[in-house]
Amino acid sequence: MGKIGYVGVIFLGVLAFLGSVQGQLKFGFYDQTCPNAEKIVQDYVKKHIPNAPSLAAALLRMHFHDCFVRGCDASVLLNSSSTNTAEKDSPPNLTLRGFGFIETVKSLIEAQCPGVVSCADILSLVARDSVVTIGGPFWRVPTGRRDGTVSNSTEALLNLPSPFFNFSTLQASFASKGLNVSDLVLLSGGHTIGIAHCNPSFATRLYNFTGRGDMDPSLDSEYAEVLKRKCKVPTDNTTIFEMDPGSFRTFDLSYYRLLLKRRGLFKSDAALTSDSAGRSIINELLNAPVSKFFDEFAMSMEKMGRIEVKTGAYGEIRRQCAVVS
Ligand code: HEM
Ligand SMILES: *[C@@H]1O[C@H](CO)[C@@H](O)[C@H](O)[C@H]1NC(C)=O
Ligand SMILES: *[C@@H]1O[C@H](CO)[C@@H](O)[C@H](O)[C@H]1NC(C)=O
Ligand SMILES: *[C@@H]1O[C@H](CO)[C@@H](O)[C@H](O)[C@H]1NC(C)=O
Ligand SMILES: *[C@@H]1O[C@H](CO)[C@@H](O)[C@H](O)[C@H]1NC(C)=O
Ligand SMILES: *[C@@H]1O[C@H](CO)[C@@H](O)[C@H](O)[C@H]1NC(C)=O
Ligand SMILES: *[C@@H]1O[C@H](CO)[C@@H](O)[C@H](O)[C@H]1NC(C)=O
Ligand SMILES: *[C@@H]1O[C@H](CO)[C@@H](O)[C@H](O)[C@H]1NC(C)=O
């Protein structure tokens, strides 16, 4: 048996087994099995996002919601069934849009390589290519994610940070996903694009912050008046407002500039300036060319895209993204 002995052989065997079951993400995972996969995604996104630029924000947010609940496994894409309420039908789903977009890309890829490319990878690639198409940062997307078979609305509620979180609850939420305070500040920068609904995302900041008919004192009072003219009643759940007004379609630093002017839209945005580490990260970003934000956002996105991924023999490759195969 030589020097390593039986125990050693068993140990190596277990390692090899774990390696094959666990696998790992890598760049160009589909190079041999579906060489056009990434190009199909990119071509479709480049062709259609310019006609519907607001979808880029929705798709970026969908990727975030996917990764924070059971890892980036496309659980966010599953439909509810008669016996299960899926993440999609959880309260934080507000304005999640673009499911049809993902499903179309999936069908284009299925036509070339049936049963090979996961919905989780497609969502990760679509989110990246959409942001690039509107002039935002490029980040690397290693592939090899497999699709989950469980989607549970309660878990979405438990795992997604709320717009009413403060700095410490945000920090804890991100830490539970392996992300630190820099990642929190950088990824919140995703709010440089997109929109939000008055209720339930921020109207209580204007009308009933602590339940005494008061306003959030951390919100600039002039800005609060502007917002109140938009959201006339606290229950208004149809009016939308840009999170980074003036440049809500442009990936830039103005979201962070607004934060320092106490004009962040959510309590969770404002909270980033309530902590000295948060403030210093924001100041560093604002004192550097926008390319620093892009580079660091890219690193945090790559990190987010690796949260609790299923690889190797775990999970499955769905045929349709809305149903378990
Ligand atoms: C830090 C914790 C976060 C909280 C509490 C949060 C919360 C929210 C809320 C409440 C909305 C508005 C929903 C609505 O009213 O329609 C929203 C929108 C959005 N979020 Fe976040 N978010 C967070 C982090 C992120 C991250 C990490 C990303 C991506 C990197 C992201 C990207 C977006 C985008 C792009 C939108 C706009 C969606 C659209 O225009 O349809 N958010 N977020
Ligand atoms: C969000 O969930 C509600 C139920 O809570 C459901 O009626 C609605 O269709 C869902 N929205 C999306 C985009 O899935
Ligand atoms: C969904 O998740 C919650 C919280 O973890 C759990 O209590 C519940 O049993 C799950 N529901 C299903 C149908 O598995
Ligand atoms: C943040 O929120 C949590 C949960 O609501 C609360 O226990 C904590 O005291 C808050 N922290 C600060 C600094 O307000
Ligand atoms: C967060 O993690 C990144 C590496 O992923 C590191 O570069 C950065 O310094 C960390 N930030 C903090 C505040 O620990
Ligand atoms: C404000 O919140 C409190 C406590 O949640 C509630 O009792 C009251 O009705 C609310 N007021 C308004 C104007 O919504
Ligand atoms: C919006 O509010 C109305 C009236 O309160 C309610 O009937 C409706 O279900 C709400 N819509 C959503 C998407 O929550
Ligand atoms: C999933 O639900 C959506 C919205 O209800 C529906 O349009 C779609 O056909 C469903 N997909 C499947 C595969 O059942």
Short mmCIF file of C-alpha atoms and ligand atoms in Angstrom, two decimals:
data_model
loop_
_atom_site.label_atom_id
_atom_site.label_comp_id
_atom_site.label_asym_id
_atom_site.label_seq_id
_atom_site.Cartn_x
_atom_site.Cartn_y
_atom_site.Cartn_z
CA MET A 1 0.00 0.00 0.00
CA GLY A 2 3.06 2.26 0.23
CA LYS A 3 3.46 5.19 2.48
CA ILE A 4 0.09 6.86 2.37
CA GLY A 5 -1.76 3.76 3.64
CA TYR A 6 -5.44 2.89 3.56
CA VAL A 7 -6.52 5.93 5.51
CA GLY A 8 -4.68 8.10 3.03
CA VAL A 9 -6.31 6.36 0.07
CA ILE A 10 -9.73 6.75 1.60
CA PHE A 11 -8.96 10.38 2.36
CA LEU A 12 -7.87 11.05 -1.23
CA GLY A 13 -10.89 9.15 -2.51
CA VAL A 14 -13.22 11.26 -0.40
CA LEU A 15 -11.49 14.42 -1.62
CA ALA A 16 -11.84 13.33 -5.26
CA PHE A 17 -15.48 12.46 -4.68
CA LEU A 18 -16.18 15.80 -3.03
CA GLY A 19 -14.33 17.52 -5.88
CA SER A 20 -16.52 15.89 -8.51
CA VAL A 21 -19.72 16.52 -6.58
CA GLN A 22 -18.88 20.07 -5.59
CA GLY A 23 -17.14 21.20 -8.75
CA GLN A 24 -16.55 24.91 -8.95
CA LEU A 25 -17.30 27.92 -11.02
CA LYS A 26 -14.86 28.66 -13.80
CA PHE A 27 -14.55 31.09 -16.66
CA GLY A 28 -15.90 29.66 -19.89
CA PHE A 29 -17.51 26.63 -18.25
CA TYR A 30 -19.55 26.03 -21.44
CA ASP A 31 -16.66 26.47 -23.91
CA GLN A 32 -16.82 22.79 -24.92
CA THR A 33 -20.45 21.93 -24.18
CA CYS A 34 -22.21 25.01 -25.56
CA PRO A 35 -19.61 27.29 -27.09
CA ASN A 36 -22.14 29.92 -28.23
CA ALA A 37 -23.96 30.24 -24.91
CA GLU A 38 -22.36 33.47 -23.73
CA LYS A 39 -22.60 35.00 -27.19
CA ILE A 40 -26.29 34.17 -27.48
CA VAL A 41 -26.90 35.99 -24.19
CA GLN A 42 -24.81 38.96 -25.21
CA ASP A 43 -26.38 39.32 -28.66
CA TYR A 44 -29.91 39.13 -27.29
CA VAL A 45 -29.20 41.65 -24.52
CA LYS A 46 -27.42 44.08 -26.88
CA LYS A 47 -30.32 43.90 -29.29
CA HIS A 48 -33.18 44.33 -26.83
CA ILE A 49 -32.01 46.31 -23.79
CA PRO A 50 -31.55 49.55 -25.79
CA ASN A 51 -35.29 49.41 -26.53
CA ALA A 52 -36.16 48.80 -22.87
CA PRO A 53 -33.32 50.32 -20.83
CA SER A 54 -35.30 50.26 -17.57
CA LEU A 55 -35.15 46.48 -17.74
CA ALA A 56 -31.41 46.61 -17.03
CA ALA A 57 -32.17 47.76 -13.47
CA ALA A 58 -34.84 45.14 -13.02
CA LEU A 59 -32.50 42.37 -14.17
CA LEU A 60 -29.64 43.53 -11.96
CA ARG A 61 -32.00 43.52 -8.99
CA MET A 62 -33.33 40.07 -9.93
CA HIS A 63 -29.77 38.69 -9.85
CA PHE A 64 -29.30 40.18 -6.36
CA HIS A 65 -32.59 38.70 -5.14
CA ASP A 66 -31.61 35.34 -6.57
CA CYS A 67 -28.19 35.24 -4.91
CA PHE A 68 -29.42 36.30 -1.47
CA VAL A 69 -31.96 33.48 -1.22
CA ARG A 70 -30.45 29.96 -1.39
CA GLY A 71 -27.50 31.26 -3.39
CA CYS A 72 -27.40 32.15 -7.09
CA ASP A 73 -29.46 29.15 -8.21
CA ALA A 74 -32.31 30.74 -10.18
CA SER A 75 -34.75 29.96 -7.36
CA VAL A 76 -36.13 33.47 -7.94
CA LEU A 77 -37.32 32.35 -11.38
CA LEU A 78 -39.48 29.43 -10.23
CA ASN A 79 -43.24 29.81 -10.33
CA SER A 80 -45.45 29.06 -7.37
CA SER A 81 -47.41 25.82 -7.54
CA SER A 82 -50.60 24.62 -5.91
CA THR A 83 -48.56 23.41 -2.94
CA ASN A 84 -45.80 26.02 -2.75
CA THR A 85 -45.52 29.79 -2.69
CA ALA A 86 -42.29 30.73 -4.47
CA GLU A 87 -39.87 33.63 -3.85
CA LYS A 88 -41.52 35.44 -6.75
CA ASP A 89 -44.69 35.76 -4.71
CA SER A 90 -43.04 37.11 -1.60
CA PRO A 91 -43.62 40.76 -0.56
CA PRO A 92 -40.07 41.94 -1.45
CA ASN A 93 -40.76 40.94 -5.08
CA LEU A 94 -42.18 44.38 -5.83
CA THR A 95 -41.33 45.35 -9.41
CA LEU A 96 -39.29 42.26 -10.07
CA ARG A 97 -39.61 42.22 -13.84
CA GLY A 98 -37.91 40.59 -16.76
CA PHE A 99 -38.86 36.96 -16.17
CA GLY A 100 -39.97 36.68 -19.80
CA PHE A 101 -36.66 38.13 -20.96
CA ILE A 102 -34.70 35.39 -19.14
CA GLU A 103 -37.07 32.70 -20.41
CA THR A 104 -36.56 33.85 -24.01
CA VAL A 105 -32.78 33.76 -23.70
CA LYS A 106 -33.06 30.31 -22.14
CA SER A 107 -35.15 29.04 -25.06
CA LEU A 108 -32.63 30.40 -27.59
CA ILE A 109 -29.86 28.53 -25.78
CA GLU A 110 -31.94 25.36 -25.35
CA ALA A 111 -32.48 25.32 -29.11
CA GLN A 112 -28.69 24.95 -29.58
CA CYS A 113 -27.68 22.94 -26.53
CA PRO A 114 -30.61 21.33 -24.78
CA GLY A 115 -30.22 20.70 -21.07
CA VAL A 116 -26.72 22.16 -20.78
CA VAL A 117 -26.81 25.77 -19.61
CA SER A 118 -28.35 26.62 -16.24
CA CYS A 119 -30.91 29.35 -15.67
CA ALA A 120 -28.71 30.56 -12.81
CA ASP A 121 -25.81 31.21 -15.21
CA ILE A 122 -28.14 32.80 -17.75
CA LEU A 123 -29.48 35.22 -15.12
CA SER A 124 -25.93 36.10 -13.98
CA LEU A 125 -24.80 36.74 -17.57
CA VAL A 126 -27.93 38.67 -18.53
CA ALA A 127 -27.58 40.96 -15.50
CA ARG A 128 -23.94 41.70 -16.37
CA ASP A 129 -24.53 42.23 -20.09
CA SER A 130 -27.56 44.44 -19.41
CA VAL A 131 -25.57 46.74 -17.15
CA VAL A 132 -22.73 46.87 -19.69
CA THR A 133 -25.23 47.71 -22.44
CA ILE A 134 -26.45 50.81 -20.58
CA GLY A 135 -22.83 51.95 -20.13
CA GLY A 136 -22.23 50.53 -16.67
CA PRO A 137 -19.34 48.44 -15.38
CA PHE A 138 -18.27 45.10 -16.79
CA TRP A 139 -17.62 42.31 -14.31
CA ARG A 140 -16.37 38.80 -14.82
CA VAL A 141 -18.95 36.03 -14.62
CA PRO A 142 -17.50 32.60 -13.98
CA THR A 143 -20.06 29.93 -14.91
CA GLY A 144 -21.02 26.43 -13.85
CA ARG A 145 -23.85 27.31 -11.47
CA ARG A 146 -26.60 24.74 -11.33
CA ASP A 147 -30.28 25.39 -10.74
CA GLY A 148 -31.98 24.84 -7.41
CA THR A 149 -35.20 22.92 -7.01
CA VAL A 150 -36.63 24.87 -4.07
CA SER A 151 -38.14 28.35 -3.99
CA ASN A 152 -39.80 29.44 -0.76
CA SER A 153 -41.46 32.84 -0.30
CA THR A 154 -40.79 32.90 3.45
CA GLU A 155 -37.08 32.48 2.81
CA ALA A 156 -37.12 35.52 0.53
CA LEU A 157 -38.63 37.53 3.36
CA LEU A 158 -36.03 36.22 5.82
CA ASN A 159 -32.97 36.66 3.58
CA LEU A 160 -33.53 39.85 1.63
CA PRO A 161 -32.56 43.05 3.41
CA SER A 162 -35.46 45.45 3.90
CA PRO A 163 -35.32 49.11 2.84
CA PHE A 164 -35.94 49.89 6.53
CA PHE A 165 -32.77 48.21 7.74
CA ASN A 166 -30.18 50.28 9.60
CA PHE A 167 -26.43 50.02 9.16
CA SER A 168 -25.94 47.17 11.60
CA THR A 169 -28.78 45.05 10.24
CA LEU A 170 -27.56 45.67 6.68
CA GLN A 171 -24.04 44.74 7.69
CA ALA A 172 -25.30 41.54 9.33
CA SER A 173 -27.42 40.65 6.30
CA PHE A 174 -24.47 41.04 3.94
CA ALA A 175 -22.08 39.28 6.32
CA SER A 176 -24.41 36.28 6.38
CA LYS A 177 -23.78 36.04 2.62
CA GLY A 178 -20.01 36.43 2.91
CA LEU A 179 -20.06 40.11 1.94
CA ASN A 180 -18.39 42.86 3.95
CA VAL A 181 -19.06 46.55 4.50
CA SER A 182 -17.22 47.54 1.31
CA ASP A 183 -19.42 45.16 -0.65
CA LEU A 184 -22.48 46.62 1.07
CA VAL A 185 -21.62 50.18 0.08
CA LEU A 186 -20.53 49.22 -3.44
CA LEU A 187 -23.46 46.96 -4.25
CA SER A 188 -25.92 49.50 -2.86
CA GLY A 189 -24.49 51.62 -5.66
CA GLY A 190 -26.76 49.51 -7.88
CA HIS A 191 -29.35 52.08 -6.82
CA THR A 192 -27.70 54.52 -9.22
CA ILE A 193 -30.18 53.02 -11.71
CA GLY A 194 -33.83 52.18 -11.44
CA ILE A 195 -37.01 53.13 -9.66
CA ALA A 196 -38.94 52.44 -6.48
CA HIS A 197 -42.58 52.50 -5.39
CA CYS A 198 -43.70 55.00 -2.76
CA ASN A 199 -45.37 52.32 -0.70
CA PRO A 200 -43.98 50.19 0.75
CA SER A 201 -40.43 51.24 -0.11
CA PHE A 202 -40.16 54.75 1.32
CA ALA A 203 -43.52 56.49 1.95
CA THR A 204 -43.43 55.84 5.69
CA ARG A 205 -40.22 57.88 5.83
CA LEU A 206 -42.35 60.82 4.72
CA TYR A 207 -45.49 60.30 6.75
CA ASN A 208 -45.22 57.91 9.66
CA PHE A 209 -41.63 57.05 10.40
CA THR A 210 -41.98 55.99 14.03
CA GLY A 211 -45.75 55.52 14.05
CA ARG A 212 -46.43 59.06 15.35
CA GLY A 213 -47.20 60.68 12.02
CA ASP A 214 -43.61 61.91 11.79
CA MET A 215 -40.92 62.16 9.13
CA ASP A 216 -37.55 60.42 9.04
CA PRO A 217 -35.21 63.08 10.51
CA SER A 218 -32.31 61.69 8.48
CA LEU A 219 -34.03 62.80 5.27
CA ASP A 220 -33.32 66.28 3.91
CA SER A 221 -36.52 68.23 4.60
CA GLU A 222 -36.63 70.01 1.23
CA TYR A 223 -36.24 66.68 -0.50
CA ALA A 224 -38.98 65.22 1.67
CA GLU A 225 -41.32 67.93 0.35
CA VAL A 226 -40.44 66.99 -3.22
CA LEU A 227 -41.15 63.35 -2.44
CA LYS A 228 -44.43 64.17 -0.70
CA ARG A 229 -45.65 65.98 -3.79
CA LYS A 230 -45.09 62.71 -5.65
CA CYS A 231 -46.34 60.31 -3.00
CA LYS A 232 -49.41 62.20 -1.85
CA VAL A 233 -50.63 59.56 0.59
CA PRO A 234 -48.67 57.01 2.61
CA THR A 235 -50.60 54.12 1.06
CA ASP A 236 -49.80 55.04 -2.55
CA ASN A 237 -48.44 51.81 -3.98
CA THR A 238 -48.50 52.78 -7.66
CA THR A 239 -46.43 55.95 -7.97
CA ILE A 240 -42.80 55.32 -8.75
CA PHE A 241 -39.79 57.52 -8.13
CA GLU A 242 -36.26 57.38 -9.47
CA MET A 243 -33.71 56.38 -6.86
CA ASP A 244 -31.09 58.58 -8.48
CA PRO A 245 -33.22 61.31 -10.05
CA GLY A 246 -31.66 63.04 -13.01
CA SER A 247 -29.50 60.07 -13.95
CA PHE A 248 -31.51 56.98 -13.09
CA ARG A 249 -30.49 55.30 -16.32
CA THR A 250 -26.82 56.09 -15.95
CA PHE A 251 -24.34 54.19 -13.85
CA ASP A 252 -22.48 57.01 -12.14
CA LEU A 253 -21.50 58.41 -8.75
CA SER A 254 -24.51 60.65 -8.25
CA TYR A 255 -26.25 58.09 -6.02
CA TYR A 256 -23.40 58.52 -3.54
CA ARG A 257 -23.45 62.33 -3.89
CA LEU A 258 -27.15 62.28 -3.01
CA LEU A 259 -26.47 60.14 0.04
CA LEU A 260 -24.15 62.81 1.44
CA LYS A 261 -26.86 65.42 0.79
CA ARG A 262 -29.24 63.25 2.88
CA ARG A 263 -31.21 62.48 -0.26
CA GLY A 264 -30.97 58.73 -0.33
CA LEU A 265 -34.41 57.33 -1.09
CA PHE A 266 -34.58 54.45 1.40
CA LYS A 267 -33.71 54.37 5.05
CA SER A 268 -31.21 51.64 4.04
CA ASP A 269 -29.54 54.03 1.57
CA ALA A 270 -29.35 56.78 4.18
CA ALA A 271 -27.99 54.28 6.70
CA LEU A 272 -24.77 53.90 4.69
CA THR A 273 -23.72 57.38 5.82
CA SER A 274 -24.61 56.73 9.47
CA ASP A 275 -21.47 54.67 10.02
CA SER A 276 -17.94 56.02 9.83
CA ALA A 277 -16.64 53.07 7.79
CA GLY A 278 -19.56 53.49 5.38
CA ARG A 279 -18.92 57.22 5.07
CA SER A 280 -15.25 56.79 4.41
CA ILE A 281 -15.89 54.26 1.62
CA ILE A 282 -18.36 56.70 0.05
CA ASN A 283 -15.88 59.57 0.32
CA GLU A 284 -13.13 57.48 -1.25
CA LEU A 285 -15.41 56.66 -4.16
CA LEU A 286 -16.40 60.30 -4.61
CA ASN A 287 -12.80 61.50 -4.47
CA ALA A 288 -11.71 59.18 -7.28
CA PRO A 289 -12.57 58.89 -10.96
CA VAL A 290 -15.77 56.94 -11.63
CA SER A 291 -13.55 54.09 -12.90
CA LYS A 292 -12.71 53.24 -9.28
CA PHE A 293 -16.40 52.72 -8.54
CA PHE A 294 -16.72 50.60 -11.67
CA ASP A 295 -13.70 48.44 -10.77
CA GLU A 296 -14.76 47.91 -7.19
CA PHE A 297 -18.41 47.35 -8.05
CA ALA A 298 -17.19 44.70 -10.51
CA MET A 299 -15.25 42.90 -7.78
CA SER A 300 -18.22 42.92 -5.43
CA MET A 301 -20.57 41.70 -8.16
CA GLU A 302 -18.27 38.79 -8.94
CA LYS A 303 -18.29 37.98 -5.23
CA MET A 304 -22.08 38.24 -5.06
CA GLY A 305 -22.38 35.93 -8.06
CA ARG A 306 -20.54 33.22 -6.14
CA ILE A 307 -22.83 33.19 -3.09
CA GLU A 308 -23.70 29.61 -2.09
CA VAL A 309 -23.63 28.37 -5.69
CA LYS A 310 -24.56 24.79 -6.49
CA THR A 311 -22.03 23.12 -8.78
CA GLY A 312 -20.93 19.67 -9.90
CA ALA A 313 -23.60 17.10 -9.03
CA TYR A 314 -25.75 19.43 -6.92
CA GLY A 315 -28.94 20.92 -8.32
CA GLU A 316 -30.03 20.43 -11.91
CA ILE A 317 -30.22 22.12 -15.31
CA ARG A 318 -33.78 23.27 -15.83
CA ARG A 319 -35.41 23.07 -19.26
CA GLN A 320 -37.66 26.03 -18.51
CA CYS A 321 -36.60 28.54 -15.90
CA ALA A 322 -40.01 28.79 -14.23
CA VAL A 323 -40.38 25.10 -13.38
CA VAL A 324 -38.26 22.39 -11.81
CA SER A 325 -37.31 19.80 -14.44
C1 HEM B 1 -28.46 46.91 0.55
C2 HEM B 1 -29.65 46.37 0.63
C3 HEM B 1 -30.71 46.63 -0.38
C4 HEM B 1 -31.98 47.00 -0.12
C5 HEM B 1 -32.60 47.20 1.25
C6 HEM B 1 -32.64 47.19 -1.39
C7 HEM B 1 -33.96 47.54 -1.53
C8 HEM B 1 -34.55 47.88 -2.73
C9 HEM B 1 -35.90 48.34 -2.87
C10 HEM B 1 -36.91 48.47 -1.73
C11 HEM B 1 -36.10 48.66 -4.17
C12 HEM B 1 -37.34 49.27 -4.79
C13 HEM B 1 -38.45 48.28 -5.01
C14 HEM B 1 -39.68 49.03 -5.45
O1 HEM B 1 -40.19 49.82 -4.65
O2 HEM B 1 -40.11 48.85 -6.59
C15 HEM B 1 -34.86 48.39 -4.85
C16 HEM B 1 -34.66 48.59 -6.19
C17 HEM B 1 -33.50 48.25 -6.85
N1 HEM B 1 -32.42 47.63 -6.30
FE1 HEM B 1 -32.06 47.35 -4.34
N2 HEM B 1 -31.76 46.94 -2.39
C18 HEM B 1 -30.57 46.58 -1.83
C19 HEM B 1 -29.43 46.18 -2.50
C20 HEM B 1 -29.34 46.10 -3.86
C21 HEM B 1 -28.26 45.46 -4.57
C22 HEM B 1 -27.10 44.72 -3.92
C23 HEM B 1 -28.50 45.64 -5.89
C24 HEM B 1 -27.68 45.17 -7.07
C25 HEM B 1 -26.38 45.19 -7.10
C26 HEM B 1 -29.73 46.38 -6.01
C27 HEM B 1 -30.28 46.82 -7.17
C28 HEM B 1 -31.49 47.45 -7.29
C29 HEM B 1 -31.99 48.01 -8.53
C30 HEM B 1 -31.24 48.06 -9.85
C31 HEM B 1 -33.26 48.49 -8.25
C32 HEM B 1 -34.22 49.15 -9.24
C33 HEM B 1 -35.15 48.11 -9.83
C34 HEM B 1 -36.05 48.63 -10.94
O3 HEM B 1 -35.83 49.72 -11.45
O4 HEM B 1 -37.00 47.90 -11.30
N3 HEM B 1 -30.23 46.63 -4.76
N4 HEM B 1 -33.94 47.92 -3.95
C1 LIG B 2 -45.44 39.42 -6.26
O1 LIG B 2 -46.17 38.76 -5.25
C2 LIG B 2 -47.57 39.00 -5.29
C3 LIG B 2 -48.19 38.31 -4.11
O2 LIG B 2 -47.51 38.61 -2.94
C4 LIG B 2 -48.13 38.50 -6.63
O3 LIG B 2 -49.51 38.80 -6.71
C5 LIG B 2 -47.39 39.18 -7.78
O4 LIG B 2 -47.80 38.65 -8.99
C6 LIG B 2 -45.87 38.98 -7.62
N1 LIG B 2 -45.17 39.72 -8.64
C7 LIG B 2 -44.33 39.15 -9.49
C8 LIG B 2 -43.63 40.08 -10.43
O5 LIG B 2 -44.12 37.96 -9.52
C1 LIG B 3 -40.19 27.76 3.83
O1 LIG B 3 -39.22 28.27 4.70
C2 LIG B 3 -39.69 28.49 6.01
C3 LIG B 3 -38.62 29.24 6.78
O2 LIG B 3 -37.39 28.59 6.70
C4 LIG B 3 -40.05 27.15 6.62
O3 LIG B 3 -40.56 27.32 7.93
C5 LIG B 3 -41.13 26.49 5.76
O4 LIG B 3 -41.42 25.22 6.23
C6 LIG B 3 -40.67 26.40 4.31
N1 LIG B 3 -41.80 25.99 3.49
C7 LIG B 3 -41.76 24.92 2.72
C8 LIG B 3 -42.98 24.62 1.91
O5 LIG B 3 -40.78 24.17 2.67
C1 LIG B 4 -30.87 48.58 14.13
O1 LIG B 4 -32.05 47.80 14.03
C2 LIG B 4 -32.07 46.73 14.96
C3 LIG B 4 -33.30 45.87 14.62
O2 LIG B 4 -34.41 46.67 14.43
C4 LIG B 4 -32.08 47.28 16.38
O3 LIG B 4 -32.11 46.23 17.32
C5 LIG B 4 -30.84 48.13 16.57
O4 LIG B 4 -30.89 48.76 17.85
C6 LIG B 4 -30.74 49.19 15.49
N1 LIG B 4 -29.43 49.84 15.61
C7 LIG B 4 -29.31 51.13 15.62
C8 LIG B 4 -27.93 51.66 15.75
O5 LIG B 4 -30.26 51.90 15.54
C1 LIG B 5 -14.00 43.41 1.74
O1 LIG B 5 -13.49 42.33 1.00
C2 LIG B 5 -12.65 42.69 -0.10
C3 LIG B 5 -12.21 41.43 -0.80
O2 LIG B 5 -13.32 40.71 -1.25
C4 LIG B 5 -11.46 43.49 0.40
O3 LIG B 5 -10.69 43.92 -0.70
C5 LIG B 5 -11.94 44.67 1.19
O4 LIG B 5 -10.84 45.36 1.74
C6 LIG B 5 -12.85 44.22 2.31
N1 LIG B 5 -13.38 45.40 3.00
C7 LIG B 5 -13.47 45.47 4.32
C8 LIG B 5 -14.04 46.72 4.90
O5 LIG B 5 -13.11 44.56 5.04
C1 LIG B 6 -48.91 55.54 11.83
O1 LIG B 6 -48.47 54.33 12.39
C2 LIG B 6 -49.18 53.97 13.55
C3 LIG B 6 -48.51 52.74 14.16
O2 LIG B 6 -48.16 51.82 13.18
C4 LIG B 6 -50.63 53.72 13.18
O3 LIG B 6 -51.37 53.37 14.32
C5 LIG B 6 -51.23 55.00 12.56
O4 LIG B 6 -52.52 54.74 12.08
C6 LIG B 6 -50.36 55.44 11.39
N1 LIG B 6 -50.82 56.73 10.92
C7 LIG B 6 -51.01 57.00 9.62
C8 LIG B 6 -51.44 58.38 9.28
O5 LIG B 6 -50.84 56.15 8.75
C1 LIG B 7 -52.18 48.57 -3.50
O1 LIG B 7 -53.11 49.09 -2.61
C2 LIG B 7 -54.45 48.70 -2.92
C3 LIG B 7 -55.38 49.48 -1.99
O2 LIG B 7 -54.85 49.57 -0.71
C4 LIG B 7 -54.57 47.19 -2.77
O3 LIG B 7 -55.87 46.76 -3.07
C5 LIG B 7 -53.59 46.53 -3.74
O4 LIG B 7 -53.60 45.11 -3.57
C6 LIG B 7 -52.19 47.04 -3.51
N1 LIG B 7 -51.32 46.54 -4.54
C7 LIG B 7 -50.17 45.96 -4.26
C8 LIG B 7 -49.34 45.55 -5.44
O5 LIG B 7 -49.75 45.78 -3.12
C1 LIG B 8 -44.97 30.94 -14.81
O1 LIG B 8 -45.86 31.96 -14.40
C2 LIG B 8 -46.03 32.99 -15.37
C3 LIG B 8 -46.86 34.10 -14.74
O2 LIG B 8 -47.96 33.59 -14.09
C4 LIG B 8 -46.68 32.39 -16.62
O3 LIG B 8 -46.83 33.39 -17.60
C5 LIG B 8 -45.78 31.30 -17.16
O4 LIG B 8 -46.39 30.66 -18.25
C6 LIG B 8 -45.47 30.27 -16.07
N1 LIG B 8 -44.46 29.36 -16.61
C7 LIG B 8 -44.61 28.03 -16.60
C8 LIG B 8 -43.52 27.27 -17.24
O5 LIG B 8 -45.54 27.50 -16.05
#
